[in-house]
XYZ file of C-alpha atoms in Angstrom:
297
model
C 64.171 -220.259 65.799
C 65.044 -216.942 63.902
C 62.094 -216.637 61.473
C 64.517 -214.546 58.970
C 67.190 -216.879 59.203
C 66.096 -220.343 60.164
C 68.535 -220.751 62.670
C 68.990 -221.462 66.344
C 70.031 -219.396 69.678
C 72.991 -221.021 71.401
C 75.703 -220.229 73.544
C 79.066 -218.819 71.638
C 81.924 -219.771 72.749
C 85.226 -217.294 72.288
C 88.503 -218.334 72.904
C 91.205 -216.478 74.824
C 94.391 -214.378 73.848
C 96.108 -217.046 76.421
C 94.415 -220.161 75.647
C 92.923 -221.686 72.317
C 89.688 -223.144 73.978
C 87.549 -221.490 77.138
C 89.582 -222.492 80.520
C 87.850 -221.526 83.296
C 89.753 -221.730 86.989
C 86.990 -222.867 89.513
C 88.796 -220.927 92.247
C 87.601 -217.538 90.395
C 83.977 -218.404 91.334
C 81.345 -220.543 90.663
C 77.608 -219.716 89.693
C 74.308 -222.060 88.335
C 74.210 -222.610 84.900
C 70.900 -222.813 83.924
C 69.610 -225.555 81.184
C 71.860 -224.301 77.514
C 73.688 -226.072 74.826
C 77.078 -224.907 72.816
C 78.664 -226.895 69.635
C 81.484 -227.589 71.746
C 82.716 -230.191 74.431
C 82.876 -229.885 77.506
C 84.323 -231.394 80.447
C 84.616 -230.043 84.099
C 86.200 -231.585 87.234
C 84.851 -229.613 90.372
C 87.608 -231.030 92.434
C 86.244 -230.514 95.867
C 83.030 -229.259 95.097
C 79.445 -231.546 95.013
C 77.272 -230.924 91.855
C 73.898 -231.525 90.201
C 74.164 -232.114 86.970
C 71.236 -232.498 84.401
C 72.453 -234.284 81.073
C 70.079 -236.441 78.823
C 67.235 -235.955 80.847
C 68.789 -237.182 83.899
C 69.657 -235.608 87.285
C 72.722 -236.416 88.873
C 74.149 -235.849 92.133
C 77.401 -235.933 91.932
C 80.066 -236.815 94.481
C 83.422 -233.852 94.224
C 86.368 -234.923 91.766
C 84.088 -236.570 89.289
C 84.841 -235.801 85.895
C 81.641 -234.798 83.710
C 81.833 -234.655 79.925
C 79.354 -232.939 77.972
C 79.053 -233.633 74.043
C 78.754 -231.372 71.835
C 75.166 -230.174 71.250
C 73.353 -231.525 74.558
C 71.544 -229.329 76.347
C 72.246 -229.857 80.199
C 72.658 -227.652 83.737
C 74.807 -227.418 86.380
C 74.527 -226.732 89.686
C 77.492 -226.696 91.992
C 77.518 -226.443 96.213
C 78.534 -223.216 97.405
C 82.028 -223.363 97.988
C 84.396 -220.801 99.932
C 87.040 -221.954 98.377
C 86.236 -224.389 95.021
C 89.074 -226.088 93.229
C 88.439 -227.179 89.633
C 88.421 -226.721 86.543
C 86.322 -226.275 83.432
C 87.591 -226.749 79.620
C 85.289 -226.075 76.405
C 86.725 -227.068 72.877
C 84.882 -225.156 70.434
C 84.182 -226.579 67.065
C 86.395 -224.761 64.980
C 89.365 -225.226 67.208
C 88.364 -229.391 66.948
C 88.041 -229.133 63.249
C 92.048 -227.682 62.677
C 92.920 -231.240 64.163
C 90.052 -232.659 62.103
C 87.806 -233.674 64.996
C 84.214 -233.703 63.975
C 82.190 -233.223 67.025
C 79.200 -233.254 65.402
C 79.683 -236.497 64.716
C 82.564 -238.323 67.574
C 80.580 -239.046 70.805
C 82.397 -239.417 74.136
C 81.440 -241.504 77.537
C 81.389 -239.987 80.730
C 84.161 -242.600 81.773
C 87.241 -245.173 79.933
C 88.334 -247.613 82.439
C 89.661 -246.829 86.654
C 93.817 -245.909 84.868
C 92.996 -243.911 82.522
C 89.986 -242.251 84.781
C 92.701 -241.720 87.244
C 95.133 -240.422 84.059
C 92.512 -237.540 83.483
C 91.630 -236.943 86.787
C 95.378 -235.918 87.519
C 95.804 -233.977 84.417
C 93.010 -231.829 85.651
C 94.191 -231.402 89.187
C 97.158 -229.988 87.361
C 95.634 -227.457 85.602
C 94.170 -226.556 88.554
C 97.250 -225.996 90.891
C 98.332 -224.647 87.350
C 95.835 -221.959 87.992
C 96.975 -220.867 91.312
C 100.374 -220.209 90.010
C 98.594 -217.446 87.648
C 99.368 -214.194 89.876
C 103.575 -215.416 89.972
C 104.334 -216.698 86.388
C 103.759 -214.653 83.590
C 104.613 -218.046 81.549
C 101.832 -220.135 83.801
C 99.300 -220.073 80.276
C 101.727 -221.860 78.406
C 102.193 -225.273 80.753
C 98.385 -224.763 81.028
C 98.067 -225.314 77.194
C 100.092 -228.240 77.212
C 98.037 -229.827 79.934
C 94.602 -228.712 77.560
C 96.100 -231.092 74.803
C 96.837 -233.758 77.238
C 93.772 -233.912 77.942
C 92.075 -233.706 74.593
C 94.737 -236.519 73.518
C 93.424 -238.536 76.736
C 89.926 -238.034 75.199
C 89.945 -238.566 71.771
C 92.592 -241.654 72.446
C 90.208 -243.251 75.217
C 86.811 -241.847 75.569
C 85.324 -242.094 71.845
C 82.115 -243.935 72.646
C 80.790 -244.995 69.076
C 77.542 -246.396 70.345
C 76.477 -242.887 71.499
C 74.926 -241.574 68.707
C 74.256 -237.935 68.157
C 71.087 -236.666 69.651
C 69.079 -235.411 66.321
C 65.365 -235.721 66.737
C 62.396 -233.390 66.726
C 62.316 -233.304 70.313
C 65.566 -232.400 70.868
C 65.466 -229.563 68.267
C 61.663 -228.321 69.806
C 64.022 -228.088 73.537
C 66.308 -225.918 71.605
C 64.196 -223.599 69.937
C 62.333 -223.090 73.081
C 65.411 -222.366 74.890
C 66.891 -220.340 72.429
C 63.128 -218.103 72.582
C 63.442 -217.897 76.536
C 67.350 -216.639 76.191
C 66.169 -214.136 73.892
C 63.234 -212.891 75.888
C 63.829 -213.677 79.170
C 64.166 -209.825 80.140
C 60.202 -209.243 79.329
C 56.576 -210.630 80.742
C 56.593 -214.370 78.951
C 54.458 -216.764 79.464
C 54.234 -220.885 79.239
C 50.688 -219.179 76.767
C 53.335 -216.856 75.001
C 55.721 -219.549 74.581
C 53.345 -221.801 73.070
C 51.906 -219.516 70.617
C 55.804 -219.131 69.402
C 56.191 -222.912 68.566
C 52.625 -223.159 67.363
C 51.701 -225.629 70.534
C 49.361 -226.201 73.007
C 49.740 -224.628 76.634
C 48.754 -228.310 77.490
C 51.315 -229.588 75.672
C 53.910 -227.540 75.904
C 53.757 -228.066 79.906
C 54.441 -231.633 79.520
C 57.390 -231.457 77.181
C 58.943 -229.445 79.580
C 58.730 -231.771 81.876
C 59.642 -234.709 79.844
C 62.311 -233.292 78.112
C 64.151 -230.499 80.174
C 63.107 -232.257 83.364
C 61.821 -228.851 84.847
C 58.677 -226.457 84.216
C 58.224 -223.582 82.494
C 58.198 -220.785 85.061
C 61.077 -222.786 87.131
C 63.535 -222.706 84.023
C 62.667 -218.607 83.194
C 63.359 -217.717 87.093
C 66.413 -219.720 86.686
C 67.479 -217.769 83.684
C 67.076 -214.333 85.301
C 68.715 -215.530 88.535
C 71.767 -216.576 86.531
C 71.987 -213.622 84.338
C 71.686 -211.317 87.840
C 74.220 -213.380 89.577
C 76.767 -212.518 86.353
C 75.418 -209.012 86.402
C 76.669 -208.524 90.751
C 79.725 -209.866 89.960
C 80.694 -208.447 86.727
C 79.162 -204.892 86.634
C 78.847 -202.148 88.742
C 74.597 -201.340 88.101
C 72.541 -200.959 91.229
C 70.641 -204.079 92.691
C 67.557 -202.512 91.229
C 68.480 -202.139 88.013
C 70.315 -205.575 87.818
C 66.367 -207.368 88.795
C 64.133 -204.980 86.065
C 67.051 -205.491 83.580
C 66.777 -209.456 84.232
C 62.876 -209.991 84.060
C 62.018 -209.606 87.783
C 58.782 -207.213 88.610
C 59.922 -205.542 91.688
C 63.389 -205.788 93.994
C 61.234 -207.561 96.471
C 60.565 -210.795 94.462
C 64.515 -210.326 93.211
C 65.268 -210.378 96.840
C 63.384 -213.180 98.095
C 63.736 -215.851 95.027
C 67.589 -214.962 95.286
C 67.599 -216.018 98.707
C 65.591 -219.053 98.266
C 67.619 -220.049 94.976
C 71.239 -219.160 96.581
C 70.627 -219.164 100.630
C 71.773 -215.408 100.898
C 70.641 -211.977 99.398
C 71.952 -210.378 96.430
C 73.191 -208.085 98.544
C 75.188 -210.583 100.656
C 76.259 -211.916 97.427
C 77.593 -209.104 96.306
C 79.867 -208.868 99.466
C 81.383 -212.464 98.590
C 84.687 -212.603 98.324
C 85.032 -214.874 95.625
C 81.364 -214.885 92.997
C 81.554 -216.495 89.559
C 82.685 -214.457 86.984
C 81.707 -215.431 83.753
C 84.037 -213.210 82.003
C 84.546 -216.199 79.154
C 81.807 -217.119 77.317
C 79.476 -214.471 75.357
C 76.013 -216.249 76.313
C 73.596 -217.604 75.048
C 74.432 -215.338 71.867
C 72.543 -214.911 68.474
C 73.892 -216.615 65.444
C 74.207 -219.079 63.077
C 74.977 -222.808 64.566
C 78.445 -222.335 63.943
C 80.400 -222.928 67.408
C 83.237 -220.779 67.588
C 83.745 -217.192 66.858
């Protein structure tokens, strides 16, 4: 939490010139997304890709061309199979673009799933938006069918997939996994520690080791290595710094250790990531940013 402000670290989401929510074309790349939380819903389709999702303290392995709706405010992580050539799509609705069609996602839950038609209703809508995508390089037009398919399927989910015995996730544990995330985003770059951590939140080490567990379904050191693996995988792909740099910008003591808990993370070097023809590029979302709880901006 921001001791001057009283307010929480989460990730920002900015729309496009093209498109009024974040739409995000699988086929551009896909990377780990480490446990985070936005004020916005979500829902992805990796179309022929297998994923690991973590939602609600849950891991899921999930089979390609499976839906997955996130609610707004859940913290979660994704992890999709490397791919050499992913289909799918992504869409995030940030609150303020919900609350011009008075949608309240602070307070509308949705399931993960209606009933097999109107699964199979969504499923196609997405698969559209994704061939929609490949038609990007030939129609200078191809953004406008793609935001008519966006409010298909925000009508599919606000008509079918309102779920009203969800209830919003507001507890003390669920704000603690925030803060702590938030404190990791912001420091990820220097020497923290599960004892640093804990003096932050006023816990103990003790503790603070079995909430993460618990709660985020992960450990301390596990989470922060994830962090700095998945801001140097954005940094390869979407700057031009040296290797080097990239690991002491992103928290890692030496290019060795980079190296090595790269490969073990990703099954290739940074190097031979680097050399990929198609890496995510996360050249959508401003993450993990500092501000008030506020979604959009």
């Amino acid at each position: 939490m921001d001791d001057s402000r009283g307010v929480y670290n989460h990730e920002i989401v900015l729309p496009t010139k093209k498109y009024p929510i974040m739409l995000y074309f699988h086929a551009d790349g896909l990377g780990y997304v480490a446990h985070h939380w936005h004020r916005s819903l979500e829902i992805c389709d990796y179309i022929n890709t297998p994923c690991r999702l973590w939602y609600g303290g849950r891991v899921m392995d999930l089979m390609p061309d499976t839906p997955i709706i996130i609610n707004s405010g859940d913290i979660h992580s994704l992890t999709p199979q490397n791919h050499s050539d992913p289909r799918g799509v992504s869409l995030i609705f940030p609150y303020e673009f919900m609350s011009q069609y008075g949608i309240d996602i602070d307070r509308i839950r949705f399931a993960y799933t209606s009933n097999p038609a109107v699964d199979q209703r969504l499923r196609q809508s997405l698969h559209r938006l994704a061939d929609l995508g490949e038609r990007r390089g030939t129609d200078p037009y191809c953004h406008l069918l793609c935001n008519a398919e966006i409010f298909n399927v925000l009508h599919l989910l606000m008509t079918y997939y309102q779920d009203s015995h969800n209830t919003p996730l507001s507890n003390r544990h669920v704000e603690r996994s925030r803060e702590l995330l938030a404190y990791m985003n912001r420091h990820y770059q220097e020497n923290i520690t599960l004892q640093s951590a804990a003096e932050h939140l006023n816990l103990s080490v003790g503790y603070l080791c079995r909430f993460f567990r618990k709660y985020l379904g992960t450990t301390f050191k596990d989470h922060l290595t994830d962090l700095r693996l998945q801001r140097a995988q954005a940094a390869i792909s979407a700057t031009d710094q040296t290797l080097l740099d990239i690991a002491l910008d992103c928290g890692f003591p030496d290019y060795r250790t980079f190296v090595s808990t790269f490969r073990r993370k990703f099954q290739m070097t940074p190097r031979q990531y680097k050399q990929c023809p198609v890496r995510f590029v996360p050249d959508f979302t401003q993450d993990y940013a500092s501000g008030e709880d506020t979604g959009a901006v």
